[in-house]
XYZ file of C-alpha atoms in Angstrom:
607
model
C 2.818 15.237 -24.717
C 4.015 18.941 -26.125
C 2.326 21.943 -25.237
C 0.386 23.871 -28.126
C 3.279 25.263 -30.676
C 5.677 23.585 -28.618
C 8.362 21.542 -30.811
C 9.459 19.252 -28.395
C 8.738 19.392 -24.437
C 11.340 16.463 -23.470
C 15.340 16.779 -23.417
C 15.367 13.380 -25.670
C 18.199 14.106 -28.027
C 21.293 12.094 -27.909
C 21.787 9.947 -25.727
C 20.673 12.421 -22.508
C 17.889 9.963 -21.415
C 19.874 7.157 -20.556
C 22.368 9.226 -18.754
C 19.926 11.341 -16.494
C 18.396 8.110 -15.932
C 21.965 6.627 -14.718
C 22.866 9.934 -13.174
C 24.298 9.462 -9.750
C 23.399 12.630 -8.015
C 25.690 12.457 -4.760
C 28.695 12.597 -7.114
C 28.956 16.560 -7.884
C 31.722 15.918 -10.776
C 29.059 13.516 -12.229
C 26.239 16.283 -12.078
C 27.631 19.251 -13.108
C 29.557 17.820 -16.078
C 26.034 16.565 -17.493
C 24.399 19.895 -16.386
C 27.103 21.852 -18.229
C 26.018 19.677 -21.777
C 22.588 20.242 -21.488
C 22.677 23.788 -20.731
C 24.933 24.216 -24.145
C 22.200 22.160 -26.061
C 19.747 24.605 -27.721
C 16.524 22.883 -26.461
C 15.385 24.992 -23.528
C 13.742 21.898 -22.206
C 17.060 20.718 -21.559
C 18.575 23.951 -19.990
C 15.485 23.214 -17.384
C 16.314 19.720 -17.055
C 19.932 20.768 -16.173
C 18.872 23.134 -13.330
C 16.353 20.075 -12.096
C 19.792 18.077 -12.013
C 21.453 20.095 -9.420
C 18.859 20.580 -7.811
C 18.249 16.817 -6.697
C 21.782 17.143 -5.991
C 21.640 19.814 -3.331
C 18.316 17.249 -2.090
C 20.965 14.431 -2.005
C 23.255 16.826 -0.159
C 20.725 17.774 2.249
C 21.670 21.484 1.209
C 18.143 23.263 1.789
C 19.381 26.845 1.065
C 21.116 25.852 -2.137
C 17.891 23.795 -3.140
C 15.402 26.544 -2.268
C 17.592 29.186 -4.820
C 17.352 26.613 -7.627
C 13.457 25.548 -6.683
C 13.224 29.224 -7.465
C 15.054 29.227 -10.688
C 13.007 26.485 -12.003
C 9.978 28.406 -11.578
C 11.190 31.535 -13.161
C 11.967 29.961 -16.083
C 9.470 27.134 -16.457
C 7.785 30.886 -17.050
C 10.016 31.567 -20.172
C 9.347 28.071 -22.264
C 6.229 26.970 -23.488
C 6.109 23.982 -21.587
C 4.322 24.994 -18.457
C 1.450 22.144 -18.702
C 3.850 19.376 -19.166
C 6.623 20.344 -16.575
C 3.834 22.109 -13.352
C 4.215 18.335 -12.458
C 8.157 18.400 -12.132
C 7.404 21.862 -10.215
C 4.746 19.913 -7.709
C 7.265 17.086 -7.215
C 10.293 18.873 -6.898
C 7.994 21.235 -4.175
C 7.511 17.838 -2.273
C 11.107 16.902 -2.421
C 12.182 19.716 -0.967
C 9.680 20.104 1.666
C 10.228 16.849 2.547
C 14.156 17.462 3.421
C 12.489 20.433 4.889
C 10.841 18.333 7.411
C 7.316 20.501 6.297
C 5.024 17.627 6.403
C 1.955 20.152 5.457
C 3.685 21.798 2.354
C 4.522 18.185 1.716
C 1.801 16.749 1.811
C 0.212 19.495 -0.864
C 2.604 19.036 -3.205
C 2.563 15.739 -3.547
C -1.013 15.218 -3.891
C -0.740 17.626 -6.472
C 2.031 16.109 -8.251
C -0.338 13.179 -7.994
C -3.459 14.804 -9.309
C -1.205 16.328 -12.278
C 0.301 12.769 -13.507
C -3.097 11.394 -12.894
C -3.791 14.335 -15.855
C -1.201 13.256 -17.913
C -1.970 9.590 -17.607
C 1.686 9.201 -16.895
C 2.799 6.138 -15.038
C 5.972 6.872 -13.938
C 5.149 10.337 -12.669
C 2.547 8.725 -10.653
C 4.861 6.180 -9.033
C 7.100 9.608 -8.147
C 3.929 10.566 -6.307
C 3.261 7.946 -4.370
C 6.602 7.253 -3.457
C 6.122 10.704 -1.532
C 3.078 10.019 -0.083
C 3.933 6.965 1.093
C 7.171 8.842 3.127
C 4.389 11.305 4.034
C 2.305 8.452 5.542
C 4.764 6.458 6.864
C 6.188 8.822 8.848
C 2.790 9.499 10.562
C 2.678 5.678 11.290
C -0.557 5.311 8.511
C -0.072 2.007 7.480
C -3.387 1.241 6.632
C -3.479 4.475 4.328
C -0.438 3.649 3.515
C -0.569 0.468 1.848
C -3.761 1.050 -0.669
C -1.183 4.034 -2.371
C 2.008 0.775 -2.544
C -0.392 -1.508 -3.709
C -1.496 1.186 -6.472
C 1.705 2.309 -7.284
C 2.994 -1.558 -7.479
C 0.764 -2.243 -10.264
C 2.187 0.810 -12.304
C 5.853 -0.335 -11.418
C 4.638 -3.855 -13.205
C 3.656 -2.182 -15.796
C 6.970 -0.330 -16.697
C 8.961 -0.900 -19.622
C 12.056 1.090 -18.751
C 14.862 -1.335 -17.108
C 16.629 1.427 -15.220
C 13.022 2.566 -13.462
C 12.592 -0.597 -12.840
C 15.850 -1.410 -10.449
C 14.731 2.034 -8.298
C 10.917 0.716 -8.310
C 11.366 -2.861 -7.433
C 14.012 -1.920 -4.517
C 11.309 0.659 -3.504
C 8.810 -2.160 -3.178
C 11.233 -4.376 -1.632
C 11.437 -2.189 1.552
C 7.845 -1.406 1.496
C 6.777 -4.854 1.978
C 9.805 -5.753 4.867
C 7.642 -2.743 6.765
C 4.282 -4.191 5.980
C 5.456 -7.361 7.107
C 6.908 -6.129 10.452
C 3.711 -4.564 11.591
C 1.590 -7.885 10.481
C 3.772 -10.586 10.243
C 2.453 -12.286 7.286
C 4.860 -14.303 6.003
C 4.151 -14.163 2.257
C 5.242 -10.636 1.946
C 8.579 -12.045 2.688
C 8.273 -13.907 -0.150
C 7.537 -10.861 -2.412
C 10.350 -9.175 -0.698
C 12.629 -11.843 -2.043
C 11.564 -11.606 -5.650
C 11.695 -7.669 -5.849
C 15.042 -7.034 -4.045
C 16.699 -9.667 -6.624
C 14.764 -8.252 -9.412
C 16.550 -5.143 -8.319
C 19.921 -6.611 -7.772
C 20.026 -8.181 -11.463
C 19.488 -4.437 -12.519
C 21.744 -2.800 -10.444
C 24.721 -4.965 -11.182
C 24.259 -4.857 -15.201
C 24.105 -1.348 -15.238
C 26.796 -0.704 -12.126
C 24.513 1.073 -10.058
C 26.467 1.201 -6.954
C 23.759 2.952 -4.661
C 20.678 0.533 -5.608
C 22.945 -2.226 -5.250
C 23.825 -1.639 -1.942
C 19.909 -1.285 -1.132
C 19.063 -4.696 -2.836
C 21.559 -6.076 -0.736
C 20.039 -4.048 2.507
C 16.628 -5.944 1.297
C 18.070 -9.245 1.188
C 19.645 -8.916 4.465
C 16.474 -7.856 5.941
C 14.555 -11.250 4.310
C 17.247 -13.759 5.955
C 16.861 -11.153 9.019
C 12.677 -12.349 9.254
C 13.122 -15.477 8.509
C 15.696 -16.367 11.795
C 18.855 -16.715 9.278
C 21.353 -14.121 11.059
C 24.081 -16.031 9.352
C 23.178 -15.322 5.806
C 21.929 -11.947 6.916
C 25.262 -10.752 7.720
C 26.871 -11.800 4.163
C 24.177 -10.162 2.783
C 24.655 -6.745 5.101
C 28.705 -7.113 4.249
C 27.806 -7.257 0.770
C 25.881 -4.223 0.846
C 28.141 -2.115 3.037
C 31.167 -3.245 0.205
C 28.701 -1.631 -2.775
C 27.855 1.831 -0.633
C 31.692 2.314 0.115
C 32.010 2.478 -3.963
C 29.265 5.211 -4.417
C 30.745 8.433 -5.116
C 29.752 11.552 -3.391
C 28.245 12.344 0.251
C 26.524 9.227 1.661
C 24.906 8.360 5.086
C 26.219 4.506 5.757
C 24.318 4.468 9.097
C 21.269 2.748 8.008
C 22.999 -0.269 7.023
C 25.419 -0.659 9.844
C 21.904 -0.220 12.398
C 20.960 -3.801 10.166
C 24.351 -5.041 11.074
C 24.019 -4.405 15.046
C 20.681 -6.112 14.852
C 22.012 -9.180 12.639
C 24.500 -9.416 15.560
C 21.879 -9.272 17.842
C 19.656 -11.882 16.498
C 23.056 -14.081 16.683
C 23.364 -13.704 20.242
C 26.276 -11.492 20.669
C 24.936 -8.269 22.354
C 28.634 -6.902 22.440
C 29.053 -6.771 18.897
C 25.035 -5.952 18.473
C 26.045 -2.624 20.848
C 29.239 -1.861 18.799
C 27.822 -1.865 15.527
C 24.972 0.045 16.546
C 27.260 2.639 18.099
C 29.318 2.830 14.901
C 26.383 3.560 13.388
C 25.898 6.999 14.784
C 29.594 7.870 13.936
C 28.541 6.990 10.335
C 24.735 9.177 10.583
C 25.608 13.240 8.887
C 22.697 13.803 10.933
C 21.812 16.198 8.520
C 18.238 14.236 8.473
C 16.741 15.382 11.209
C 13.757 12.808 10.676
C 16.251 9.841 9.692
C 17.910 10.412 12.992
C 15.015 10.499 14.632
C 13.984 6.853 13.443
C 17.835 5.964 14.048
C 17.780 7.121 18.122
C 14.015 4.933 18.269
C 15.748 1.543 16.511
C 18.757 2.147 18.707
C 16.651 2.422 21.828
C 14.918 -0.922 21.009
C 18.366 -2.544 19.986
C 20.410 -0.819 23.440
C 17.429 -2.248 25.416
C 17.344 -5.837 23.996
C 21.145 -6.270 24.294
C 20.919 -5.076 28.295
C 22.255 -1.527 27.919
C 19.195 0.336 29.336
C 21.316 3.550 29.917
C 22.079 3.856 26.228
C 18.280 3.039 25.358
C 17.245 5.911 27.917
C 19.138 8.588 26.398
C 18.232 7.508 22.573
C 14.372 7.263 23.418
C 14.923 10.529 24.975
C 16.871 11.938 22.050
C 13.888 10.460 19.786
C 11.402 12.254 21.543
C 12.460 15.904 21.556
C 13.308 15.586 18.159
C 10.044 14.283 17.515
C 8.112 16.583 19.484
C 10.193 19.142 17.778
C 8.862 18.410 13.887
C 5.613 16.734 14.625
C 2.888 17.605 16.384
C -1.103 16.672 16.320
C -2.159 19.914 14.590
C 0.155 19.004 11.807
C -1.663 15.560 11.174
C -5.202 17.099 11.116
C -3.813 19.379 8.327
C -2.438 16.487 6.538
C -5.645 14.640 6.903
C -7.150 16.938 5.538
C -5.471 17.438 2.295
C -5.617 14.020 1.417
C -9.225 14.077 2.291
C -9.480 17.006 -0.421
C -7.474 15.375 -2.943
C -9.974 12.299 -2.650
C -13.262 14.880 -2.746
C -12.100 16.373 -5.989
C -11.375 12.680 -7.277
C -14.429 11.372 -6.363
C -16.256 14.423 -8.008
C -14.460 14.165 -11.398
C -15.715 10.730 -11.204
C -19.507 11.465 -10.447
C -19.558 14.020 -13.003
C -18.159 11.750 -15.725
C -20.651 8.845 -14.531
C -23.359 11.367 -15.102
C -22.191 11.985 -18.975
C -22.332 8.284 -19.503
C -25.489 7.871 -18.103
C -27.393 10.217 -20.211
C -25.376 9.445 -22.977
C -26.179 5.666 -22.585
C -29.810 6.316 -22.238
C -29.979 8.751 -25.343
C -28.361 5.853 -27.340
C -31.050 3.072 -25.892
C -34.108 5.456 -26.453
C -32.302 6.228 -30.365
C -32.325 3.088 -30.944
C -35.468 2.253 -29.222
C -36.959 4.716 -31.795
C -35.313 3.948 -34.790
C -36.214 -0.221 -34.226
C -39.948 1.191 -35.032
C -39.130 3.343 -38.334
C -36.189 1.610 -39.851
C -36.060 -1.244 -42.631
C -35.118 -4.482 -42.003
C -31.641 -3.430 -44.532
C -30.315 -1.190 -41.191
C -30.192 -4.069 -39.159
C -26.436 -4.163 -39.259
C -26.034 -0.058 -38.528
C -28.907 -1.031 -35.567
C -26.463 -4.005 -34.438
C -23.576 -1.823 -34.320
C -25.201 1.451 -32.220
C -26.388 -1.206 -29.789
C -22.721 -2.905 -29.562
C -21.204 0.484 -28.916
C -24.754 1.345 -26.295
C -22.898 -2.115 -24.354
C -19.349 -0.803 -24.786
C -20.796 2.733 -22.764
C -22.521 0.497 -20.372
C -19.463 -1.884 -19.800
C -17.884 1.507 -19.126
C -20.441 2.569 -16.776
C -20.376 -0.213 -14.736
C -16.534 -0.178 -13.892
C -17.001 3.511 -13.031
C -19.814 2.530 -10.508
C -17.651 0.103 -9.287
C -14.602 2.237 -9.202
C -16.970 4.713 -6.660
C -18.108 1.428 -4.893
C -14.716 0.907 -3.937
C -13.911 4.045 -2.886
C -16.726 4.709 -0.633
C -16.247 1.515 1.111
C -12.652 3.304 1.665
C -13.804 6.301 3.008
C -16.121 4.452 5.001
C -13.498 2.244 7.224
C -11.323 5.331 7.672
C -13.595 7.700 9.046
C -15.857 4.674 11.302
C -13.110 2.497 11.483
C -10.770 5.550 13.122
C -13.438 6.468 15.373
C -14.024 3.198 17.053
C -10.480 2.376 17.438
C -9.895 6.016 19.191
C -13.135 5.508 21.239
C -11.522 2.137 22.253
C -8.362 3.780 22.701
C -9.626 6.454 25.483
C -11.890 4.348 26.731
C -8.604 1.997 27.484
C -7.376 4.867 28.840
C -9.750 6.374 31.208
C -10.373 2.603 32.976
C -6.521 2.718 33.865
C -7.495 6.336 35.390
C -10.402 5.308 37.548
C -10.468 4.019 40.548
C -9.984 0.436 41.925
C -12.644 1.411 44.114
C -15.747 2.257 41.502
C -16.153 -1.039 40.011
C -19.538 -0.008 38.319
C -17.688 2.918 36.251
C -15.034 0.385 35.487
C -17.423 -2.036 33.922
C -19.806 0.115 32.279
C -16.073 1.611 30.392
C -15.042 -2.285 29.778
C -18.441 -2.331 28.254
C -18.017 0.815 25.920
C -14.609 -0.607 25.132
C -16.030 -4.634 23.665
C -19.263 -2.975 22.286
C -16.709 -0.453 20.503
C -14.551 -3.649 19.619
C -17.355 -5.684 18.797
C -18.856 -2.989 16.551
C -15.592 -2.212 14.459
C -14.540 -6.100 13.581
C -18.643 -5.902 12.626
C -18.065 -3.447 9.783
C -15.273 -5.358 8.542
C -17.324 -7.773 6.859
C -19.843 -4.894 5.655
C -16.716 -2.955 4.081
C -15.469 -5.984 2.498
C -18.919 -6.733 1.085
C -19.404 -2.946 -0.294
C -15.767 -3.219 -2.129
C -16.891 -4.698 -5.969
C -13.877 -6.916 -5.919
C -15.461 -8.855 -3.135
C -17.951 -10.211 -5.871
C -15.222 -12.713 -6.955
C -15.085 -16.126 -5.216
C -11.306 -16.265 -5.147
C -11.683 -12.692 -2.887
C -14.243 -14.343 -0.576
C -11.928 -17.329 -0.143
C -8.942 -15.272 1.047
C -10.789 -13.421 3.335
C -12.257 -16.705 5.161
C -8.928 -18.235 4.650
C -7.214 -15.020 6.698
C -10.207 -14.688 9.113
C -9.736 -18.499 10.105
C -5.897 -18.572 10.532
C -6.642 -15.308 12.795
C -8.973 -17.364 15.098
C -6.920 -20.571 15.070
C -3.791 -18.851 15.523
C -3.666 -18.604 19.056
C -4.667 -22.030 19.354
C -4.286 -25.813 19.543
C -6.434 -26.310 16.504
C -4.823 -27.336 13.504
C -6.573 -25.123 10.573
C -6.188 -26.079 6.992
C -7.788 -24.249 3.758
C -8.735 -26.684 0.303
C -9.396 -25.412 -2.991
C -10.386 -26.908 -5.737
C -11.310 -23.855 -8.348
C -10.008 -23.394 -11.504
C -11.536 -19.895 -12.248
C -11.975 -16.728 -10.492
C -15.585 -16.982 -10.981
C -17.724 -13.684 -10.080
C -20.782 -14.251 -8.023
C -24.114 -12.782 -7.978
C -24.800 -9.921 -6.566
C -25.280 -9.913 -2.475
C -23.684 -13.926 -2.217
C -20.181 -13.084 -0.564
C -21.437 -10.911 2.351
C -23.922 -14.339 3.255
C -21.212 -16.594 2.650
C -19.037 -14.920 4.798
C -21.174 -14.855 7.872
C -22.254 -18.436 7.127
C -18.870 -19.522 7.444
C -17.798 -16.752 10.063
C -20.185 -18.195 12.412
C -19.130 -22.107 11.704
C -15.757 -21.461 12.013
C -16.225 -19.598 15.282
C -18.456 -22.105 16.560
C -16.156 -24.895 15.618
C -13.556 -23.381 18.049
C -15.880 -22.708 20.722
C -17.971 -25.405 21.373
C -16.334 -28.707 19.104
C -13.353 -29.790 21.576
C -12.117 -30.292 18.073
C -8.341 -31.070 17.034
C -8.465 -30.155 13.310
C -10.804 -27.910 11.396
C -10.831 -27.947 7.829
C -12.326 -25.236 5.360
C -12.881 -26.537 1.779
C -13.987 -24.464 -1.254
C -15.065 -26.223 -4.642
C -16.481 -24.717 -7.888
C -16.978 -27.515 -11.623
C -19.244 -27.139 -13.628
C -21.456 -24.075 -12.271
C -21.604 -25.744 -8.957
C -19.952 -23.861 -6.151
C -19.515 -25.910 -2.668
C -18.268 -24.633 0.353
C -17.466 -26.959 3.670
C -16.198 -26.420 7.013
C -15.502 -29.864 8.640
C -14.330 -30.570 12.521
C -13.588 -33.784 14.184
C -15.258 -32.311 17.389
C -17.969 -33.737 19.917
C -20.626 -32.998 17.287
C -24.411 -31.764 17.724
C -27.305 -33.942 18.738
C -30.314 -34.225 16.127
C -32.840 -32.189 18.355
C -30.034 -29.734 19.218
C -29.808 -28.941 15.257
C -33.325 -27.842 14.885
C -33.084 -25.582 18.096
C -29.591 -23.429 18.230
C -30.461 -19.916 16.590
C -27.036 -19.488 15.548
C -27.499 -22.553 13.123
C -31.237 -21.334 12.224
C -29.811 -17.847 11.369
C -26.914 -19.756 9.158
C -29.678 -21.413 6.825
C -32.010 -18.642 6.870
C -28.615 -16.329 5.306
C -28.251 -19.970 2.599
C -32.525 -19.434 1.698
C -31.516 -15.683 1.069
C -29.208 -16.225 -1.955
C -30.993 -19.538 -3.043
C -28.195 -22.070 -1.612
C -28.816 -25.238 0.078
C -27.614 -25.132 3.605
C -26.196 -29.045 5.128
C -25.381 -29.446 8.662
C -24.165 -32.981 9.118
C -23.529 -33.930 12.439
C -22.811 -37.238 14.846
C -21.837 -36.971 18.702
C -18.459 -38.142 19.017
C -17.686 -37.982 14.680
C -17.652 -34.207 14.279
C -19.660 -31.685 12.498
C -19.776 -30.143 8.361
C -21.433 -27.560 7.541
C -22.087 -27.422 3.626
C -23.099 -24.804 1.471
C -24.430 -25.757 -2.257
C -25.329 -23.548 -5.099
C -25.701 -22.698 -8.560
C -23.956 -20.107 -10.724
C -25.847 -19.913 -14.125
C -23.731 -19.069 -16.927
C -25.691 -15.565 -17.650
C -24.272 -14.519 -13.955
C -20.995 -15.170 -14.470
């Protein structure tokens, strides 16, 4: 898109794409011979694209005066072109860039919610992915994962989406390490899986277009998926391979990253000597230039020097880690950041309102129209009548994905501002029962109290969040989130849990079924590994023909006849199967287990 009068607002001639796209900016031969050609080209888009070259080469460089001076430049003459609407976002992201190297996590955090905001404008995909990619630094460095992962999961269906190759071996990569950290902090193994599939997607790019750096990376990836899954051997190919493809990329480069993955394949092999050496050789190999990047180098070295038996070493890194830390991060500089994303969301969520009040009145002035001209109009219109009302359901088709856009997002808000709370009043009240006494057992257990009811209260609106969110109308939703609360429960277990499921369509259901459904089962599955002495539990979904069927199944001591017309928790389970018009089964024999069995029916007008 060209600003008004503008000819052309993107340095497209020739062949310039492809090569800024290929560009390796560590290698200053590399970038200064390509900014020298676009400054002679007389397109002043291109003359700014040249200065917004060197610049991410004094970023690579870690050069912050040198950046700062061109920053500068840019602006003055993003002045002198008329081009200011479509480039304020390369303004905002280069901001963030440099704030970032900056270690200026506010300033950061501004500009790249504003870069966000701005692509968001332009309904540009790839400017959006930039975005994220910045927030997600930005969050990741204040240990947000749960923020964290609804702006990956966002940006990873943009990065599907992409038709440019090149983007595409960055993107992937990108994802690639995103999920290796998700799946350290929750261990779920089928993010492995996706980290497989992304880091090779990236590799098969890199190598056909020879780009040296991403290469390396997709190697780094692959390392760390043999890493997880206990196969230190291949692991240590894969970290060789990657060290071979960063020793070819030209320019200034910080190796130390990749030989911290080769002390801890070492490690993981059982020799602690070599684990120690490489991790050693890593710091000779850190510029140190990134103050933050050696920070999180001195806290993986103090696990590492720890775990190998050289707790002097792992003193003086944690220690190292912690001034630094303390140095360019500090509480007052999270409730800023907090509360910039918190604005960036407000103004979202008000654009949104304000457009779901258009449609509104604009959907009811078409029903009344029509409404009106049904009593006035010939039977001849019927086709102009058929086609105002088609366009009436298009608007309200549109309306409802709105409403459930805002459904989504308050359910958001929701478990970050509760959800926060509890877990910090659980946190200090953890905290204050290690302070008190031994000898004032009554404080102690009233603050044990305050800590489960606080527990107790924030796995409660778990289920009420995932009820709000308007994906959780969909059957297939409701089964992974039974599917994940079960393995949860079982998990630290001798039960042997096992999911069936026999659908064939992501059916939706009607309105106010999954949040019963889910404390139906919640409660059988819970009892089942309470009270059954069971061995094997077995949750079962089925949905032919408009009949849905849900069991849970135990080969446990079972439930005597008079017992099943007396427990509450069973009474409450088919008063929940009454409320959305399902049949509720509990079949039960001492000694041959217990099902429970939810029936229903979807009519086809619900679906």
């Amino acid at each position: 898109m060209c600003s008004f009068g503008q000819i052309n607002c993107n340095c497209s001639i020739g062949s310039y794409l492809e090569k800024i796209e290929l560009l390796n900016t560590r290698d200053s031969l590399e970038v200064f011979e390509l900014s020298a050609e676009l400054k002679k080209t007389k397109l002043e888009v291109c003359k700014f694209k040249a200065l917004e070259i060197e610049f991410n080469y004094f970023i690579t460089q870690l050069n912050e005066e040198k950046a700062f001076a061109v920053l500068n430049e840019l602006e003055d003459y993003l002045g002198r072109i008329n081009c200011e609407s479509d480039l304020k976002f390369n303004i905002y992201i280069n901001k963030a860039k440099y704030f970032k190297l900056h270690n200026n996590y506010e300033k950061l955090s501004e500009f790249a919610f504003k870069a966000l905001k701005e692509a968001e404008y332009l309904k540009d995909s790839n400017k959006e992915i930039e975005a994220i990619k910045q927030i997600v630094y930005l969050f990741t460095r204040m240990d947000e994962d749960d923020k964290n992962w609804q702006y990956i999961k966002r940006a990873e269906k943009l990065i599907f989406k992409q038709s440019n190759p090149i983007r595409s071996v960055k993107n992937f990569r990108w994802l690639a390490f995103e999920y290796e950290t998700k799946y350290t902090r929750t261990k779920r193994k089928p993010l492995l899986d996706s980290l497989f599939i992304f880091a090779n997607h990236s590799k098969k790019g890199a190598k056909k277009y020879n780009i040296f750096d991403e290469l390396a990376l997709s190697y780094r990836a692959l390392e760390a998926y043999s890493y997880h899954k206990g196969n230190a051997k291949n692991a240590l190919k894969y970290i060789d391979s990657a060290i071979f493809y960063a020793k070819k990329i030209k320019g200034k480069k910080n190796l130390s990253g990749l030989y911290i993955s080769k002390a801890w394949d070492h490690l993981d092999w059982g020799e602690k000597e070599l684990a120690v050496k490489w991790m050693d050789t890593s710091f000779a190999y850190d510029t140190k230039d990134d103050i933050a990047g050696f920070m999180m180098h001195h806290l993986d070295a103090t696990d590492l020097y720890e775990q190998a038996g050289r707790l002097d070493k792992a003193l003086s890194s944690y220690q190292i880690h912690s001034r630094i830390k303390d140095s360019i991060f500090n509480t007052e500089r999270t409730q800023v950041i907090n509360e910039l994303e918190t604005k960036y969301k407000t103004e979202l969520k008000d654009a949104k309102i304000k457009r779901l009040n258009v449609l509104l009145v604009i959907t009811l002035l078409i029903i009344v129209s029509i409404l009106l001209a049904g009593s006035v109009i010939q039977l001849k219109r019927t086709r102009k009548k058929n086609k105002i009302l088609k366009r009436a359901i298009e608007e309200q088709e549109r309306l409802e994905k709105e409403l459930s856009d805002v459904r989504g997002e308050i359910a958001q808000d929701f478990h970050d501002d509760l959800g926060n709370k509890l877990a910090r009043i659980s946190l200090l009240s953890s905290l204050i029962s290690g302070e008190v006494s031994i000898k004032s057992p009554n404080i102690k257990s009233k603050i044990k109290q305050i800590n489960e009811d606080a527990n107790g209260l924030y796995k409660g609106t778990r289920d009420f969040i995932f009820s709000l969110k308007s994906n959780s109308d969909y059957l297939e939703e409701v089964v992974t989130y039974l599917s994940d609360f079960g393995g949860d429960i079982f998990n630290k277990t001798e039960i042997k849990f096992t999911v069936e499921k026999h659908i064939s369509t992501n059916v939706k259901l009607p309105y106010y079924w999954s949040k019963q459904i889910v404390f139906i089962f919640k409660e059988a599955l819970t009892n089942a590994m309470k009270h059954s002495n069971c061995h094997t539990v077995k949750l079962s979904f089925g949905y032919q023909g408009y009949q849905l069927s849900i069991r849970c199944e135990d080969d446990g001591i079972g439930i005597l006849e008079s017992d099943l017309q007396s427990l509450n928790g069973l009474s409450h389970m088919k008063t929940r199967g009454i409320k959305i018009g399902c049949e509720l089964l509990i079949n039960s024999n001492i000694g041959e287990g217990t099902a429970v069995i939810l029936k229903g029916n979807l009519k086809e007008d619900i679906i």
